[in-house]
Coordinates of C-alpha atoms in Angstrom, one line a residue:
Chain H
X1 CA -140.4 -117.3 -76.5
X2 CA -139.5 -120.6 -78.0
X3 CA -138.0 -120.5 -81.5
X4 CA -138.8 -122.5 -84.6
X5 CA -138.2 -126.2 -83.9
X6 CA -137.1 -128.8 -86.5
X7 CA -136.3 -132.5 -86.4
X8 CA -134.3 -134.4 -87.1
X9 CA -131.2 -132.3 -87.2
X10 CA -129.4 -134.8 -89.4
X11 CA -130.5 -137.6 -91.7
X12 CA -128.6 -139.9 -94.0
X13 CA -130.5 -142.1 -96.5
X14 CA -129.8 -144.0 -99.7
X15 CA -131.2 -142.7 -103.0
X16 CA -134.7 -143.9 -103.8
X17 CA -135.6 -144.0 -100.1
X18 CA -138.1 -141.8 -98.4
X19 CA -137.6 -139.2 -95.7
X20 CA -139.7 -136.8 -93.7
X21 CA -138.9 -133.6 -91.9
X22 CA -140.9 -131.9 -89.2
X23 CA -141.2 -128.2 -88.3
X24 CA -143.0 -126.5 -85.4
X25 CA -143.2 -122.7 -85.9
X26 CA -143.2 -120.0 -83.3
X27 CA -146.6 -120.0 -81.5
X28 CA -149.1 -117.8 -83.3
X29 CA -147.2 -117.4 -86.5
X30 CA -149.6 -117.9 -89.4
X31 CA -147.1 -118.1 -92.2
X32 CA -144.7 -121.0 -92.5
X33 CA -141.9 -121.5 -95.1
X34 CA -139.7 -124.4 -96.2
X35 CA -136.4 -123.5 -97.8
X36 CA -133.8 -125.8 -99.4
X37 CA -130.2 -124.7 -99.0
X38 CA -127.7 -126.6 -101.2
X39 CA -124.1 -126.4 -100.2
X40 CA -122.5 -123.2 -101.4
X41 CA -125.9 -121.6 -102.3
X42 CA -128.4 -119.4 -100.6
X43 CA -131.7 -120.8 -99.4
X44 CA -134.4 -121.3 -102.0
X45 CA -138.1 -121.3 -101.2
X46 CA -139.8 -124.7 -101.7
X47 CA -143.2 -123.9 -100.3
X48 CA -145.1 -121.2 -98.3
X49 CA -148.2 -121.8 -96.1
X50 CA -150.6 -119.3 -94.8
X51 CA -152.3 -121.1 -91.9
X52 CA -153.1 -124.5 -93.6
X53 CA -153.3 -123.2 -97.1
X54 CA -150.5 -123.1 -99.7
X55 CA -149.6 -119.7 -100.9
X56 CA -146.6 -120.5 -103.1
X57 CA -145.3 -123.9 -104.2
X58 CA -144.0 -122.9 -107.6
X59 CA -140.5 -124.2 -106.9
X60 CA -141.5 -127.5 -105.2
X61 CA -140.6 -130.6 -107.3
X62 CA -144.0 -132.0 -106.9
X63 CA -143.2 -135.4 -108.5
X64 CA -141.1 -136.2 -105.4
X65 CA -141.7 -133.6 -102.7
X66 CA -144.8 -133.0 -100.7
X67 CA -145.7 -130.9 -97.7
X68 CA -148.6 -130.4 -95.4
X69 CA -149.7 -128.2 -92.6
X70 CA -153.0 -129.8 -91.6
X71 CA -154.0 -127.9 -88.5
X72 CA -152.3 -124.6 -89.4
X73 CA -149.5 -125.2 -86.9
X74 CA -146.7 -127.7 -87.4
X75 CA -145.7 -128.9 -90.8
X76 CA -144.1 -132.0 -92.5
X77 CA -142.0 -132.0 -95.6
X78 CA -141.5 -135.3 -97.4
X79 CA -139.3 -136.5 -100.2
X80 CA -140.2 -139.8 -102.0
X81 CA -138.1 -141.1 -103.6
X82 CA -134.9 -139.2 -102.8
X83 CA -132.2 -138.3 -105.3
X84 CA -128.6 -137.5 -104.8
X85 CA -129.2 -133.9 -105.7
X86 CA -131.6 -133.6 -102.8
X87 CA -128.7 -133.5 -100.4
X88 CA -129.1 -130.1 -98.7
X89 CA -130.1 -128.4 -95.5
X90 CA -133.9 -127.9 -95.2
X91 CA -134.8 -124.8 -93.3
X92 CA -138.1 -124.0 -91.8
X93 CA -139.1 -120.4 -91.1
X94 CA -142.2 -118.7 -89.7
X95 CA -143.6 -115.1 -89.3
X96 CA -146.6 -113.1 -88.7
X97 CA -148.3 -111.4 -91.7
X98 CA -147.1 -107.9 -92.4
X99 CA -149.1 -106.0 -89.8
X100 CA -146.3 -103.5 -89.2
X101 CA -143.3 -103.1 -91.4
X102 CA -140.8 -102.4 -88.6
X103 CA -141.6 -105.7 -87.0
X104 CA -141.5 -107.8 -90.1
X105 CA -139.1 -110.7 -89.8
X106 CA -138.8 -114.3 -90.7
X107 CA -137.6 -116.6 -87.9
X108 CA -135.5 -119.6 -89.0
X109 CA -135.1 -123.0 -87.3
X110 CA -131.7 -124.8 -87.1
X111 CA -132.4 -126.8 -90.2
X112 CA -132.2 -130.5 -91.1
X113 CA -129.1 -131.6 -92.9
X114 CA -130.0 -134.4 -95.4
X115 CA -127.3 -136.5 -97.1
X116 CA -128.4 -138.8 -99.9
X117 CA -125.9 -141.6 -100.7
Chain U
X1 CA -139.3 -111.1 -110.1
X2 CA -136.6 -110.1 -107.6
X3 CA -133.0 -111.3 -107.4
X4 CA -129.9 -110.7 -105.3
X5 CA -126.2 -110.6 -106.3
X6 CA -123.5 -110.9 -103.7
X7 CA -120.1 -109.9 -105.0
X8 CA -117.4 -112.1 -103.5
X9 CA -118.1 -115.6 -102.3
X10 CA -115.2 -115.3 -99.9
X11 CA -113.9 -112.3 -98.0
X12 CA -111.0 -112.2 -95.6
X13 CA -110.2 -109.2 -93.3
X14 CA -107.8 -108.8 -90.5
X15 CA -109.1 -108.5 -87.0
X16 CA -109.9 -104.8 -86.3
X17 CA -110.2 -104.0 -90.0
X18 CA -113.3 -102.7 -91.8
X19 CA -115.8 -105.3 -93.0
X20 CA -117.5 -104.6 -96.3
X21 CA -119.9 -107.2 -97.8
X22 CA -121.5 -106.2 -101.1
X23 CA -125.1 -106.8 -102.1
X24 CA -127.0 -105.6 -105.2
X25 CA -130.6 -106.4 -105.8
X26 CA -133.1 -106.3 -108.6
X27 CA -136.8 -105.7 -107.9
X28 CA -139.7 -104.3 -110.0
X29 CA -141.4 -103.0 -106.9
X30 CA -140.2 -101.4 -103.7
X31 CA -138.3 -104.1 -101.8
X32 CA -137.7 -105.1 -98.2
X33 CA -133.9 -105.9 -97.8
X34 CA -132.3 -108.1 -95.2
X35 CA -128.9 -109.4 -94.1
X36 CA -128.8 -112.7 -92.3
X37 CA -125.8 -114.4 -90.7
X38 CA -125.3 -118.2 -90.5
X39 CA -122.9 -119.8 -88.2
X40 CA -121.8 -123.4 -88.8
X41 CA -124.6 -126.0 -88.3
X42 CA -127.0 -123.3 -87.3
X43 CA -130.0 -121.6 -88.9
X44 CA -130.2 -118.1 -90.1
X45 CA -130.2 -115.1 -87.8
X46 CA -131.4 -111.7 -88.8
X47 CA -128.6 -109.0 -88.6
X48 CA -130.6 -106.1 -89.9
X49 CA -133.4 -105.1 -92.3
X50 CA -134.6 -102.2 -94.4
X51 CA -138.3 -101.8 -94.9
X52 CA -139.1 -98.1 -95.2
X53 CA -137.8 -94.8 -93.8
X54 CA -134.2 -94.2 -92.9
X55 CA -131.9 -95.7 -95.4
X56 CA -129.0 -96.3 -93.0
X57 CA -130.0 -99.2 -90.8
X58 CA -128.2 -100.5 -87.8
X59 CA -128.3 -104.1 -86.7
X60 CA -126.9 -106.4 -84.1
X61 CA -123.2 -107.0 -83.3
X62 CA -122.2 -103.5 -84.7
X63 CA -123.2 -104.1 -88.3
X64 CA -125.0 -101.6 -90.4
X65 CA -126.1 -101.3 -94.0
X66 CA -127.2 -98.5 -96.3
X67 CA -130.0 -98.8 -98.8
X68 CA -129.1 -96.9 -102.0
X69 CA -132.0 -97.0 -104.4
X70 CA -130.0 -95.3 -107.2
X71 CA -127.4 -98.0 -107.1
X72 CA -129.8 -100.8 -106.2
X73 CA -127.4 -101.7 -103.4
X74 CA -127.5 -102.7 -99.7
X75 CA -123.9 -103.2 -98.7
X76 CA -123.1 -104.5 -95.2
X77 CA -120.4 -102.9 -93.1
X78 CA -118.8 -103.1 -89.7
X79 CA -116.0 -100.7 -88.7
X80 CA -113.9 -103.2 -86.8
X81 CA -113.9 -106.9 -87.4
X82 CA -113.9 -109.3 -84.5
X83 CA -113.0 -113.0 -84.6
X84 CA -116.6 -113.9 -83.7
X85 CA -117.8 -112.3 -87.0
X86 CA -116.5 -115.3 -88.9
X87 CA -119.6 -116.8 -90.6
X88 CA -121.6 -117.0 -93.8
X89 CA -123.6 -113.8 -94.6
X90 CA -126.7 -113.8 -96.8
X91 CA -128.4 -110.8 -98.4
X92 CA -132.1 -111.3 -99.2
X93 CA -135.0 -109.4 -100.7
X94 CA -138.7 -109.7 -100.5
X95 CA -141.5 -107.6 -101.9
X96 CA -142.9 -104.7 -100.0
X97 CA -146.3 -105.7 -101.3
X98 CA -147.5 -109.2 -102.1
X99 CA -145.8 -112.5 -101.4
X100 CA -143.2 -111.9 -98.8
X101 CA -141.0 -115.0 -99.5
X102 CA -137.3 -114.2 -99.2
X103 CA -135.0 -114.4 -102.3
X104 CA -131.4 -114.9 -101.2
X105 CA -128.1 -114.3 -102.7
X106 CA -125.5 -117.0 -102.8
X107 CA -123.8 -115.9 -99.6
X108 CA -120.4 -114.5 -98.6
X109 CA -118.1 -116.4 -96.3
X110 CA -116.3 -114.0 -94.0
X111 CA -112.9 -115.1 -92.6
X112 CA -111.2 -113.0 -89.9
X113 CA -107.4 -113.1 -89.9
X114 CA -105.9 -112.8 -86.4

């Protein structure tokens, strides 16, 4: 079974530029998450999708961040314009809805490391 | 709202010694609890989880954790450290019911001394 795929793995941009990250979840997983992991901190949820609908985007800085999951499969996270404090690793995760507690797990991709200069 | 506190941002143990990484949580409803490991330049890998049932849970690579409701703790242990255990470890909590987003602690970097 293929894991969660993300691209690019690394990105360096200047502040005020735009950037986009792509995530392809595990096949059949209805729920998709984007987390931001700043150096020295734990991951923080930015947005959660259930199929192509948004479940939780309460911590997404909507003035500069946007995300979409148009067909309920892969997803794109965009930052426009980027700030220095956006330097972080952006992690994508997916899972099945909680059908059975013992099987519940979020699967993470390798992440995209963004450096804003 | 739920939260996680990991005591000790850096822990060093000798190879073969006991590993103990501490995690305390706060949750207004029954939680799911997780430990994830992150190796350099990689994503997060699930070590173990507590959902319901037995409070002592065993995971991969010889790790285990015990859910103690009275202490709101979920400490991670391994009897004998191996060099390959050097990594960042994250404790996380999600709700048993409702939005299952993960709330993470700040992580503990484990260093193994040869």
